[in-house]
Amino acid sequence: MEELKKAIVEFCESGKTKTKFYFKDIEKAVKDKVPGAKTLQIKKACSALINEGVLIYYSTGSTTMYGLKGKGITEDH
Amino acid sequence: TRDKLGRFNPDNPMENRVTDIGPRHYWQCFPPVIQKNYGKWDYHEILEPGVLVHVSETGDKAYTVRVGGMRFMTVEYLREICDIADKLADGYVRFTTRNNIEFIVDSLEKVEALKEELGKHKFVSGSYKFPIGGTGAGVTNVVHTQGFIHCHTAAVDASSMVKAIMDGVFEHFTSMELPAQVRISMACCLNMCGAVHCSDIALLGYHRKPPAVDHEVLEKICEIPLAIASCPTAAISPAKTEDGKKSVKIKVERCMFCGNCYTMCPALPLADGEGDCVVLLAGGKLSNRISPPKFSKVVIPYLPNNHPRFPEVVEAVKQVLEAYAKDARKYERLGDWAERIGWEKFFEKCGLPFTEHLIDDYRLAYDTYRTSTQFKY
Amino acid sequence: KIKHDIPELEQLESGPWPSFVADAKRYALRRRKLGQDNLLINQDVVEDLLGQVELSYVHGETHWKHGGIVGVIGYGGGVIGRYSDVPEQFPGVAHFHTIRVAQVPSKFYDTDFLRGLCDLWEYRGSGLLNMHGSTGDIILLGTFTDQLEPIFQELAQVLDVDLGGSGSNLRTPECCVGKARCQYALYDTQEMCYEMTMHYQDELHRPAFPYKFKFKFDGCPNGCVASIARADLSFIGTWRDDIRIDQDAVQGYINGEFPPGGGSHKGRDWGKFDIYEEVINRCPTGCMSLEGGKLVIDNANCTRCMHCINTMPRALKPGKDTGVSLLFGAKAPILEGAQMSVLVIPFMKAEPPYDNIKEIIDKTFEWWMEEGKNRERLGETIQRVGLQRFCDVLGVPPAPQMVKEPRSNPYIFWKEEDVPGGFKRDINDYRSRHAR
């Protein structure tokens, strides 16, 4: 779990101008970094990071993305 | 609790927190006659427009009084519904998929009392609050989207158009004189959160101009990669203004006017009172009765977005409806009628012009072209 | 008289249909009477909304902006952020966020709950709402950011109800009136809708799908919740034995004792009921006849369109061996055009705890999360990779029921394992028979 969380945060920090990411893109990056990681585990790690306040959801109403709290457009914008 | 934060403690947001409980269970919301006869219904009959009886194998009868409601309402109106339900329907009420309101009772006396009461409720301006009808071979309530009340991509308003249409076809809501039921639906832009694409008559708000780019502020208020990624046709690409500001450019011929970019980036507004319009589609259906479900077809590509009463839209709906009422056979849905007489006759009988915009030029368009010599003059 | 002049809106107060303007104006005055001390949101919110809508009518343009707020702590959906683009003029609607509240399956309510909801929403929100939105949720329209958490906890802890779905997740499932008040319900739509909603709470609240996903539960082929047009997974009730016939009741219809269509056409004089004209000759498969005064149905050729049953509800009933058909992939037009759901599983039993169906759903989710692109609905993924692949994933063998007609092009993508000897070829072997 901790390894997955670390990989997720690292990926989200790596964006130069991008601050919001689709789950699929996170999933792909994490699977590259942590071989054998399962989709469901990655989702659970994302949910845990949300609960810890590290990640936030960002949604258009129809599509949802993940981003690091405080980076780019935020809820308070 | 009546203080600003209620049960939420921002210092310890997880305190007493309840999540993932889902909707309320349905059983506690059923009137007694429904609980008692759940799964035992034998047959039904529409006694008069807006009044149904369902007869159970046990011999019990459930009477439903259906009234047209408004999707957009206030708590004051909802409380009025509750008052009526408490007084005359044992404290229960049901809403339908098409924004109708139903009171379900167990005797004809209660039906009469409800009818009398419902007829008395009028707004000061004279319109009914709870018109009885919406059953059988008539026009039932219009399903619609948010429009200007709440939506950021709406090309036209929804509540006002629906009010104007229902005023215009009101007699068909309170009667059952049509060949079959006519389902009218309305969506305020092509994202169609109302999924109107299988309706007998569908109204669709439409933008006709691509977004205007607000180069001045775009890089400050938008995340450019997000705006680019939001476009379903990949029409948006990065660009720089003459004075070196980061912005985007739009490949106009690829824009399908969906407004997804405006969702992500308020510097890409799409709405344009002059360009936006209403499209009328006809002949769709959802049920499998006689013919399979089918899509609605575009029969009027442009009607003006003439707020608030949309006289051209209301006139067009009536025109199609009256032609259908006059010519179709019993049980024949609008789309089945159009297919039987042929679409060329549909345009003739409805008095609608056929224009170039009605010939498909999108994906699989060829499938809609006539590849036979069978046609009518 | 309300705060802003609204001559355009006031044109919508006349006419017989219920006027949302009259309703809103009346409510605006109530809020004024209640006073700001009894309200947490600007008491003028309704007046400012009417003012902004009036301006929108004049401009022919909406005045809302989107915001990225998505929910309450831990949830990735259920709240849609909304901001006015003319907040100085209409401060009461500067924030006007939506909260989606899960509706009771098939939308029955007791008034205690509704009154509780009204009180909560009047105090902490605009008092404006939708009963219901297009997907079926109760939609609370218009509150400020700082009220989102308090409202959610009040809903959950007091009113015993959760938020609905939005964003890339499972949307609030919806079902028809079902066994509660319909003789055609071929499975228990409420029970199944409720069970699936509870079972997939995580998918509903914590988005990780490529895009939205909708379940809808229609009890019979009449399709009253429109599942075939708008659900990624449409459950439609069906049966596989014979239509039950009450011959006495058939005679009753022929003799004019019962109104055809359950009285649906009472408003117009269509003449005497004619069983040939109205039922037998309208049967799309021609599988009905009248023999010696008795109605005969060739059930093997019936496609269960239900026209005969709908027309003579006292005489004809669906069979007793009932279940669901599973159809996949409906969506609205964006991007490649509207799609209706495709029949993949013609018949399944649908009984609690629905393990057979959950297994199919789990496989669908897993495959779509893997195979689907960002913002691609299930139907588009199926369209892109082919129905065969999808059926293969579900473990459903191909069947002629899945197509309207077989393909007319012969461009079959044979796989190596389909062809004897595989694709590896020896050119010398070929040349042993054919000169260069």
PDB file of N, CA and C in Angstrom, chain B residues 38-113:
ATOM      1  N   TYR B  38     -47.860  -6.071  -2.850  1.00  0.00           N
ATOM      2  CA  TYR B  38     -46.605  -6.060  -3.597  1.00  0.00           C
ATOM      3  C   TYR B  38     -46.448  -7.366  -4.390  1.00  0.00           C
ATOM      4  N   GLY B  39     -46.280  -7.238  -5.698  1.00  0.00           N
ATOM      5  CA  GLY B  39     -46.070  -8.425  -6.534  1.00  0.00           C
ATOM      6  C   GLY B  39     -47.323  -9.222  -6.820  1.00  0.00           C
ATOM      7  N   LYS B  40     -48.466  -8.713  -6.377  1.00  0.00           N
ATOM      8  CA  LYS B  40     -49.708  -9.485  -6.567  1.00  0.00           C
ATOM      9  C   LYS B  40     -50.659  -8.824  -7.558  1.00  0.00           C
ATOM     10  N   TRP B  41     -50.222  -7.835  -8.262  1.00  0.00           N
ATOM     11  CA  TRP B  41     -51.121  -7.098  -9.140  1.00  0.00           C
ATOM     12  C   TRP B  41     -51.559  -7.956 -10.319  1.00  0.00           C
ATOM     13  N   ASP B  42     -52.851  -7.848 -10.653  1.00  0.00           N
ATOM     14  CA  ASP B  42     -53.432  -8.712 -11.672  1.00  0.00           C
ATOM     15  C   ASP B  42     -53.652  -7.958 -12.994  1.00  0.00           C
ATOM     16  N   TYR B  43     -54.302  -6.805 -12.917  1.00  0.00           N
ATOM     17  CA  TYR B  43     -54.485  -5.999 -14.123  1.00  0.00           C
ATOM     18  C   TYR B  43     -54.753  -4.554 -13.704  1.00  0.00           C
ATOM     19  N   HIS B  44     -54.790  -3.659 -14.691  1.00  0.00           N
ATOM     20  CA  HIS B  44     -55.060  -2.261 -14.376  1.00  0.00           C
ATOM     21  C   HIS B  44     -56.048  -1.684 -15.391  1.00  0.00           C
ATOM     22  N   GLU B  45     -56.619  -0.563 -15.030  1.00  0.00           N
ATOM     23  CA  GLU B  45     -57.444   0.157 -15.991  1.00  0.00           C
ATOM     24  C   GLU B  45     -57.329   1.654 -15.718  1.00  0.00           C
ATOM     25  N   ILE B  46     -57.310   2.429 -16.811  1.00  0.00           N
ATOM     26  CA  ILE B  46     -57.342   3.880 -16.657  1.00  0.00           C
ATOM     27  C   ILE B  46     -58.819   4.262 -16.617  1.00  0.00           C
ATOM     28  N   LEU B  47     -59.268   4.778 -15.480  1.00  0.00           N
ATOM     29  CA  LEU B  47     -60.695   5.058 -15.324  1.00  0.00           C
ATOM     30  C   LEU B  47     -61.075   6.325 -16.079  1.00  0.00           C
ATOM     31  N   GLU B  48     -60.210   7.290 -16.021  1.00  0.00           N
ATOM     32  CA  GLU B  48     -60.391   8.548 -16.749  1.00  0.00           C
ATOM     33  C   GLU B  48     -58.997   9.172 -16.824  1.00  0.00           C
ATOM     34  N   PRO B  49     -58.813  10.192 -17.637  1.00  0.00           N
ATOM     35  CA  PRO B  49     -57.454  10.737 -17.731  1.00  0.00           C
ATOM     36  C   PRO B  49     -56.881  11.066 -16.355  1.00  0.00           C
ATOM     37  N   GLY B  50     -55.736  10.504 -16.043  1.00  0.00           N
ATOM     38  CA  GLY B  50     -55.072  10.791 -14.778  1.00  0.00           C
ATOM     39  C   GLY B  50     -55.479   9.910 -13.610  1.00  0.00           C
ATOM     40  N   VAL B  51     -56.441   9.033 -13.802  1.00  0.00           N
ATOM     41  CA  VAL B  51     -56.874   8.170 -12.696  1.00  0.00           C
ATOM     42  C   VAL B  51     -56.777   6.702 -13.119  1.00  0.00           C
ATOM     43  N   LEU B  52     -55.957   5.947 -12.399  1.00  0.00           N
ATOM     44  CA  LEU B  52     -55.787   4.528 -12.709  1.00  0.00           C
ATOM     45  C   LEU B  52     -56.251   3.682 -11.543  1.00  0.00           C
ATOM     46  N   VAL B  53     -56.696   2.460 -11.880  1.00  0.00           N
ATOM     47  CA  VAL B  53     -56.926   1.494 -10.815  1.00  0.00           C
ATOM     48  C   VAL B  53     -56.094   0.256 -11.123  1.00  0.00           C
ATOM     49  N   HIS B  54     -55.403  -0.231 -10.107  1.00  0.00           N
ATOM     50  CA  HIS B  54     -54.683  -1.503 -10.229  1.00  0.00           C
ATOM     51  C   HIS B  54     -55.382  -2.492  -9.322  1.00  0.00           C
ATOM     52  N   VAL B  55     -55.728  -3.645  -9.890  1.00  0.00           N
ATOM     53  CA  VAL B  55     -56.498  -4.634  -9.145  1.00  0.00           C
ATOM     54  C   VAL B  55     -55.571  -5.792  -8.788  1.00  0.00           C
ATOM     55  N   SER B  56     -55.607  -6.152  -7.514  1.00  0.00           N
ATOM     56  CA  SER B  56     -54.726  -7.206  -7.011  1.00  0.00           C
ATOM     57  C   SER B  56     -55.427  -8.563  -7.052  1.00  0.00           C
ATOM     58  N   GLU B  57     -54.618  -9.604  -7.034  1.00  0.00           N
ATOM     59  CA  GLU B  57     -55.174 -10.964  -6.919  1.00  0.00           C
ATOM     60  C   GLU B  57     -55.946 -11.124  -5.618  1.00  0.00           C
ATOM     61  N   THR B  58     -55.608 -10.311  -4.611  1.00  0.00           N
ATOM     62  CA  THR B  58     -56.297 -10.394  -3.325  1.00  0.00           C
ATOM     63  C   THR B  58     -57.666  -9.719  -3.380  1.00  0.00           C
ATOM     64  N   GLY B  59     -57.940  -9.029  -4.487  1.00  0.00           N
ATOM     65  CA  GLY B  59     -59.188  -8.281  -4.592  1.00  0.00           C
ATOM     66  C   GLY B  59     -59.029  -6.816  -4.213  1.00  0.00           C
ATOM     67  N   ASP B  60     -57.902  -6.478  -3.586  1.00  0.00           N
ATOM     68  CA  ASP B  60     -57.656  -5.075  -3.233  1.00  0.00           C
ATOM     69  C   ASP B  60     -57.486  -4.240  -4.495  1.00  0.00           C
ATOM     70  N   LYS B  61     -57.789  -2.971  -4.363  1.00  0.00           N
ATOM     71  CA  LYS B  61     -57.592  -2.060  -5.479  1.00  0.00           C
ATOM     72  C   LYS B  61     -56.746  -0.871  -5.032  1.00  0.00           C
ATOM     73  N   ALA B  62     -55.790  -0.523  -5.862  1.00  0.00           N
ATOM     74  CA  ALA B  62     -55.011   0.698  -5.607  1.00  0.00           C
ATOM     75  C   ALA B  62     -55.395   1.706  -6.672  1.00  0.00           C
ATOM     76  N   TYR B  63     -55.857   2.857  -6.223  1.00  0.00           N
ATOM     77  CA  TYR B  63     -56.227   3.932  -7.158  1.00  0.00           C
ATOM     78  C   TYR B  63     -55.107   4.966  -7.180  1.00  0.00           C
ATOM     79  N   THR B  64     -54.725   5.345  -8.375  1.00  0.00           N
ATOM     80  CA  THR B  64     -53.676   6.352  -8.506  1.00  0.00           C
ATOM     81  C   THR B  64     -54.258   7.594  -9.149  1.00  0.00           C
ATOM     82  N   VAL B  65     -54.004   8.735  -8.542  1.00  0.00           N
ATOM     83  CA  VAL B  65     -54.321  10.002  -9.198  1.00  0.00           C
ATOM     84  C   VAL B  65     -53.002  10.625  -9.617  1.00  0.00           C
ATOM     85  N   ARG B  66     -52.836  10.803 -10.910  1.00  0.00           N
ATOM     86  CA  ARG B  66     -51.572  11.326 -11.449  1.00  0.00           C
ATOM     87  C   ARG B  66     -51.750  12.791 -11.850  1.00  0.00           C
ATOM     88  N   VAL B  67     -50.815  13.612 -11.414  1.00  0.00           N
ATOM     89  CA  VAL B  67     -50.855  15.024 -11.801  1.00  0.00           C
ATOM     90  C   VAL B  67     -49.527  15.436 -12.411  1.00  0.00           C
ATOM     91  N   GLY B  68     -49.596  16.433 -13.263  1.00  0.00           N
ATOM     92  CA  GLY B  68     -48.366  16.963 -13.865  1.00  0.00           C
ATOM     93  C   GLY B  68     -47.674  17.852 -12.855  1.00  0.00           C
ATOM     94  N   GLY B  69     -46.391  17.679 -12.704  1.00  0.00           N
ATOM     95  CA  GLY B  69     -45.645  18.527 -11.784  1.00  0.00           C
ATOM     96  C   GLY B  69     -44.553  19.256 -12.522  1.00  0.00           C
ATOM     97  N   MET B  70     -43.749  19.965 -11.764  1.00  0.00           N
ATOM     98  CA  MET B  70     -42.619  20.670 -12.344  1.00  0.00           C
ATOM     99  C   MET B  70     -41.357  19.999 -11.843  1.00  0.00           C
ATOM    100  N   ARG B  71     -40.415  19.761 -12.713  1.00  0.00           N
ATOM    101  CA  ARG B  71     -39.129  19.233 -12.252  1.00  0.00           C
ATOM    102  C   ARG B  71     -38.464  20.251 -11.326  1.00  0.00           C
ATOM    103  N   PHE B  72     -38.490  21.505 -11.727  1.00  0.00           N
ATOM    104  CA  PHE B  72     -37.880  22.573 -10.933  1.00  0.00           C
ATOM    105  C   PHE B  72     -38.940  23.138  -9.996  1.00  0.00           C
ATOM    106  N   MET B  73     -38.748  22.961  -8.711  1.00  0.00           N
ATOM    107  CA  MET B  73     -39.759  23.404  -7.753  1.00  0.00           C
ATOM    108  C   MET B  73     -39.104  23.976  -6.508  1.00  0.00           C
ATOM    109  N   THR B  74     -39.934  24.496  -5.619  1.00  0.00           N
ATOM    110  CA  THR B  74     -39.425  25.018  -4.350  1.00  0.00           C
ATOM    111  C   THR B  74     -39.891  24.103  -3.216  1.00  0.00           C
ATOM    112  N   VAL B  75     -39.267  24.245  -2.070  1.00  0.00           N
ATOM    113  CA  VAL B  75     -39.703  23.437  -0.927  1.00  0.00           C
ATOM    114  C   VAL B  75     -41.147  23.787  -0.540  1.00  0.00           C
ATOM    115  N   GLU B  76     -41.558  24.986  -0.881  1.00  0.00           N
ATOM    116  CA  GLU B  76     -42.929  25.396  -0.571  1.00  0.00           C
ATOM    117  C   GLU B  76     -43.942  24.549  -1.365  1.00  0.00           C
ATOM    118  N   TYR B  77     -43.634  24.326  -2.619  1.00  0.00           N
ATOM    119  CA  TYR B  77     -44.482  23.491  -3.483  1.00  0.00           C
ATOM    120  C   TYR B  77     -44.442  22.040  -3.003  1.00  0.00           C
ATOM    121  N   LEU B  78     -43.236  21.578  -2.619  1.00  0.00           N
ATOM    122  CA  LEU B  78     -43.105  20.203  -2.135  1.00  0.00           C
ATOM    123  C   LEU B  78     -43.888  20.012  -0.831  1.00  0.00           C
ATOM    124  N   ARG B  79     -43.862  21.045   0.005  1.00  0.00           N
ATOM    125  CA  ARG B  79     -44.641  20.956   1.256  1.00  0.00           C
ATOM    126  C   ARG B  79     -46.143  20.904   0.967  1.00  0.00           C
ATOM    127  N   GLU B  80     -46.538  21.617  -0.089  1.00  0.00           N
ATOM    128  CA  GLU B  80     -47.954  21.604  -0.458  1.00  0.00           C
ATOM    129  C   GLU B  80     -48.353  20.184  -0.913  1.00  0.00           C
ATOM    130  N   ILE B  81     -47.444  19.533  -1.643  1.00  0.00           N
ATOM    131  CA  ILE B  81     -47.682  18.143  -2.036  1.00  0.00           C
ATOM    132  C   ILE B  81     -47.832  17.279  -0.786  1.00  0.00           C
ATOM    133  N   CYS B  82     -46.949  17.505   0.185  1.00  0.00           N
ATOM    134  CA  CYS B  82     -47.012  16.740   1.438  1.00  0.00           C
ATOM    135  C   CYS B  82     -48.325  16.992   2.179  1.00  0.00           C
ATOM    136  N   ASP B  83     -48.771  18.254   2.182  1.00  0.00           N
ATOM    137  CA  ASP B  83     -50.040  18.572   2.854  1.00  0.00           C
ATOM    138  C   ASP B  83     -51.178  17.757   2.245  1.00  0.00           C
ATOM    139  N   ILE B  84     -51.204  17.719   0.920  1.00  0.00           N
ATOM    140  CA  ILE B  84     -52.275  16.970   0.247  1.00  0.00           C
ATOM    141  C   ILE B  84     -52.146  15.479   0.562  1.00  0.00           C
ATOM    142  N   ALA B  85     -50.901  14.982   0.510  1.00  0.00           N
ATOM    143  CA  ALA B  85     -50.678  13.557   0.788  1.00  0.00           C
ATOM    144  C   ALA B  85     -51.086  13.220   2.221  1.00  0.00           C
ATOM    145  N   ASP B  86     -50.765  14.106   3.163  1.00  0.00           N
ATOM    146  CA  ASP B  86     -51.129  13.839   4.568  1.00  0.00           C
ATOM    147  C   ASP B  86     -52.638  13.854   4.762  1.00  0.00           C
ATOM    148  N   LYS B  87     -53.272  14.801   4.085  1.00  0.00           N
ATOM    149  CA  LYS B  87     -54.703  14.974   4.272  1.00  0.00           C
ATOM    150  C   LYS B  87     -55.492  13.845   3.594  1.00  0.00           C
ATOM    151  N   LEU B  88     -55.059  13.463   2.389  1.00  0.00           N
ATOM    152  CA  LEU B  88     -55.934  12.600   1.588  1.00  0.00           C
ATOM    153  C   LEU B  88     -55.293  11.323   1.062  1.00  0.00           C
ATOM    154  N   ALA B  89     -54.006  11.114   1.316  1.00  0.00           N
ATOM    155  CA  ALA B  89     -53.367   9.920   0.745  1.00  0.00           C
ATOM    156  C   ALA B  89     -52.468   9.228   1.764  1.00  0.00           C
ATOM    157  N   ASP B  90     -52.887   9.233   3.003  1.00  0.00           N
ATOM    158  CA  ASP B  90     -52.202   8.496   4.083  1.00  0.00           C
ATOM    159  C   ASP B  90     -50.740   8.888   4.278  1.00  0.00           C
ATOM    160  N   GLY B  91     -50.353  10.041   3.760  1.00  0.00           N
ATOM    161  CA  GLY B  91     -48.975  10.497   3.991  1.00  0.00           C
ATOM    162  C   GLY B  91     -47.938   9.925   3.044  1.00  0.00           C
ATOM    163  N   TYR B  92     -48.389   9.462   1.876  1.00  0.00           N
ATOM    164  CA  TYR B  92     -47.433   8.928   0.902  1.00  0.00           C
ATOM    165  C   TYR B  92     -47.611   9.601  -0.454  1.00  0.00           C
ATOM    166  N   VAL B  93     -46.536   9.665  -1.194  1.00  0.00           N
ATOM    167  CA  VAL B  93     -46.594  10.249  -2.530  1.00  0.00           C
ATOM    168  C   VAL B  93     -45.510   9.608  -3.377  1.00  0.00           C
ATOM    169  N   ARG B  94     -45.759   9.549  -4.668  1.00  0.00           N
ATOM    170  CA  ARG B  94     -44.739   8.995  -5.563  1.00  0.00           C
ATOM    171  C   ARG B  94     -44.515   9.953  -6.723  1.00  0.00           C
ATOM    172  N   PHE B  95     -43.267  10.005  -7.195  1.00  0.00           N
ATOM    173  CA  PHE B  95     -42.942  10.776  -8.395  1.00  0.00           C
ATOM    174  C   PHE B  95     -42.638   9.790  -9.516  1.00  0.00           C
ATOM    175  N   THR B  96     -42.921  10.196 -10.749  1.00  0.00           N
ATOM    176  CA  THR B  96     -42.628   9.309 -11.872  1.00  0.00           C
ATOM    177  C   THR B  96     -41.363   9.780 -12.577  1.00  0.00           C
ATOM    178  N   THR B  97     -40.873   8.926 -13.473  1.00  0.00           N
ATOM    179  CA  THR B  97     -39.678   9.262 -14.249  1.00  0.00           C
ATOM    180  C   THR B  97     -39.893  10.549 -15.042  1.00  0.00           C
ATOM    181  N   ARG B  98     -41.136  10.839 -15.414  1.00  0.00           N
ATOM    182  CA  ARG B  98     -41.416  12.008 -16.229  1.00  0.00           C
ATOM    183  C   ARG B  98     -41.944  13.187 -15.400  1.00  0.00           C
ATOM    184  N   ASN B  99     -41.516  13.278 -14.157  1.00  0.00           N
ATOM    185  CA  ASN B  99     -41.841  14.422 -13.295  1.00  0.00           C
ATOM    186  C   ASN B  99     -43.332  14.581 -13.004  1.00  0.00           C
ATOM    187  N   ASN B 100     -44.089  13.492 -13.125  1.00  0.00           N
ATOM    188  CA  ASN B 100     -45.458  13.543 -12.641  1.00  0.00           C
ATOM    189  C   ASN B 100     -45.463  13.210 -11.152  1.00  0.00           C
ATOM    190  N   ILE B 101     -46.565  13.532 -10.508  1.00  0.00           N
ATOM    191  CA  ILE B 101     -46.723  13.249  -9.084  1.00  0.00           C
ATOM    192  C   ILE B 101     -47.918  12.321  -8.948  1.00  0.00           C
ATOM    193  N   GLU B 102     -47.788  11.274  -8.132  1.00  0.00           N
ATOM    194  CA  GLU B 102     -48.884  10.308  -7.990  1.00  0.00           C
ATOM    195  C   GLU B 102     -49.291  10.149  -6.531  1.00  0.00           C
ATOM    196  N   PHE B 103     -50.589  10.208  -6.317  1.00  0.00           N
ATOM    197  CA  PHE B 103     -51.149   9.905  -5.008  1.00  0.00           C
ATOM    198  C   PHE B 103     -51.864   8.569  -5.137  1.00  0.00           C
ATOM    199  N   ILE B 104     -51.519   7.621  -4.275  1.00  0.00           N
ATOM    200  CA  ILE B 104     -52.070   6.273  -4.395  1.00  0.00           C
ATOM    201  C   ILE B 104     -52.934   5.983  -3.167  1.00  0.00           C
ATOM    202  N   VAL B 105     -54.192   5.671  -3.399  1.00  0.00           N
ATOM    203  CA  VAL B 105     -55.128   5.442  -2.298  1.00  0.00           C
ATOM    204  C   VAL B 105     -55.901   4.149  -2.533  1.00  0.00           C
ATOM    205  N   ASP B 106     -56.706   3.768  -1.527  1.00  0.00           N
ATOM    206  CA  ASP B 106     -57.337   2.460  -1.617  1.00  0.00           C
ATOM    207  C   ASP B 106     -58.854   2.502  -1.823  1.00  0.00           C
ATOM    208  N   SER B 107     -59.400   3.680  -2.126  1.00  0.00           N
ATOM    209  CA  SER B 107     -60.844   3.694  -2.399  1.00  0.00           C
ATOM    210  C   SER B 107     -61.207   4.809  -3.367  1.00  0.00           C
ATOM    211  N   LEU B 108     -62.341   4.623  -4.021  1.00  0.00           N
ATOM    212  CA  LEU B 108     -62.828   5.633  -4.967  1.00  0.00           C
ATOM    213  C   LEU B 108     -63.236   6.926  -4.263  1.00  0.00           C
ATOM    214  N   GLU B 109     -63.686   6.796  -3.018  1.00  0.00           N
ATOM    215  CA  GLU B 109     -64.056   8.004  -2.271  1.00  0.00           C
ATOM    216  C   GLU B 109     -62.830   8.898  -2.100  1.00  0.00           C
ATOM    217  N   LYS B 110     -61.697   8.240  -1.786  1.00  0.00           N
ATOM    218  CA  LYS B 110     -60.474   9.025  -1.611  1.00  0.00           C
ATOM    219  C   LYS B 110     -60.040   9.666  -2.935  1.00  0.00           C
ATOM    220  N   VAL B 111     -60.320   8.959  -4.039  1.00  0.00           N
ATOM    221  CA  VAL B 111     -59.996   9.522  -5.358  1.00  0.00           C
ATOM    222  C   VAL B 111     -60.806  10.799  -5.579  1.00  0.00           C
ATOM    223  N   GLU B 112     -62.093  10.722  -5.293  1.00  0.00           N
ATOM    224  CA  GLU B 112     -62.961  11.891  -5.495  1.00  0.00           C
ATOM    225  C   GLU B 112     -62.486  13.061  -4.633  1.00  0.00           C
ATOM    226  N   ALA B 113     -62.140  12.746  -3.389  1.00  0.00           N
ATOM    227  CA  ALA B 113     -61.664  13.810  -2.488  1.00  0.00           C
ATOM    228  C   ALA B 113     -60.374  14.432  -3.029  1.00  0.00           C
TER     229      ALA B 113
END
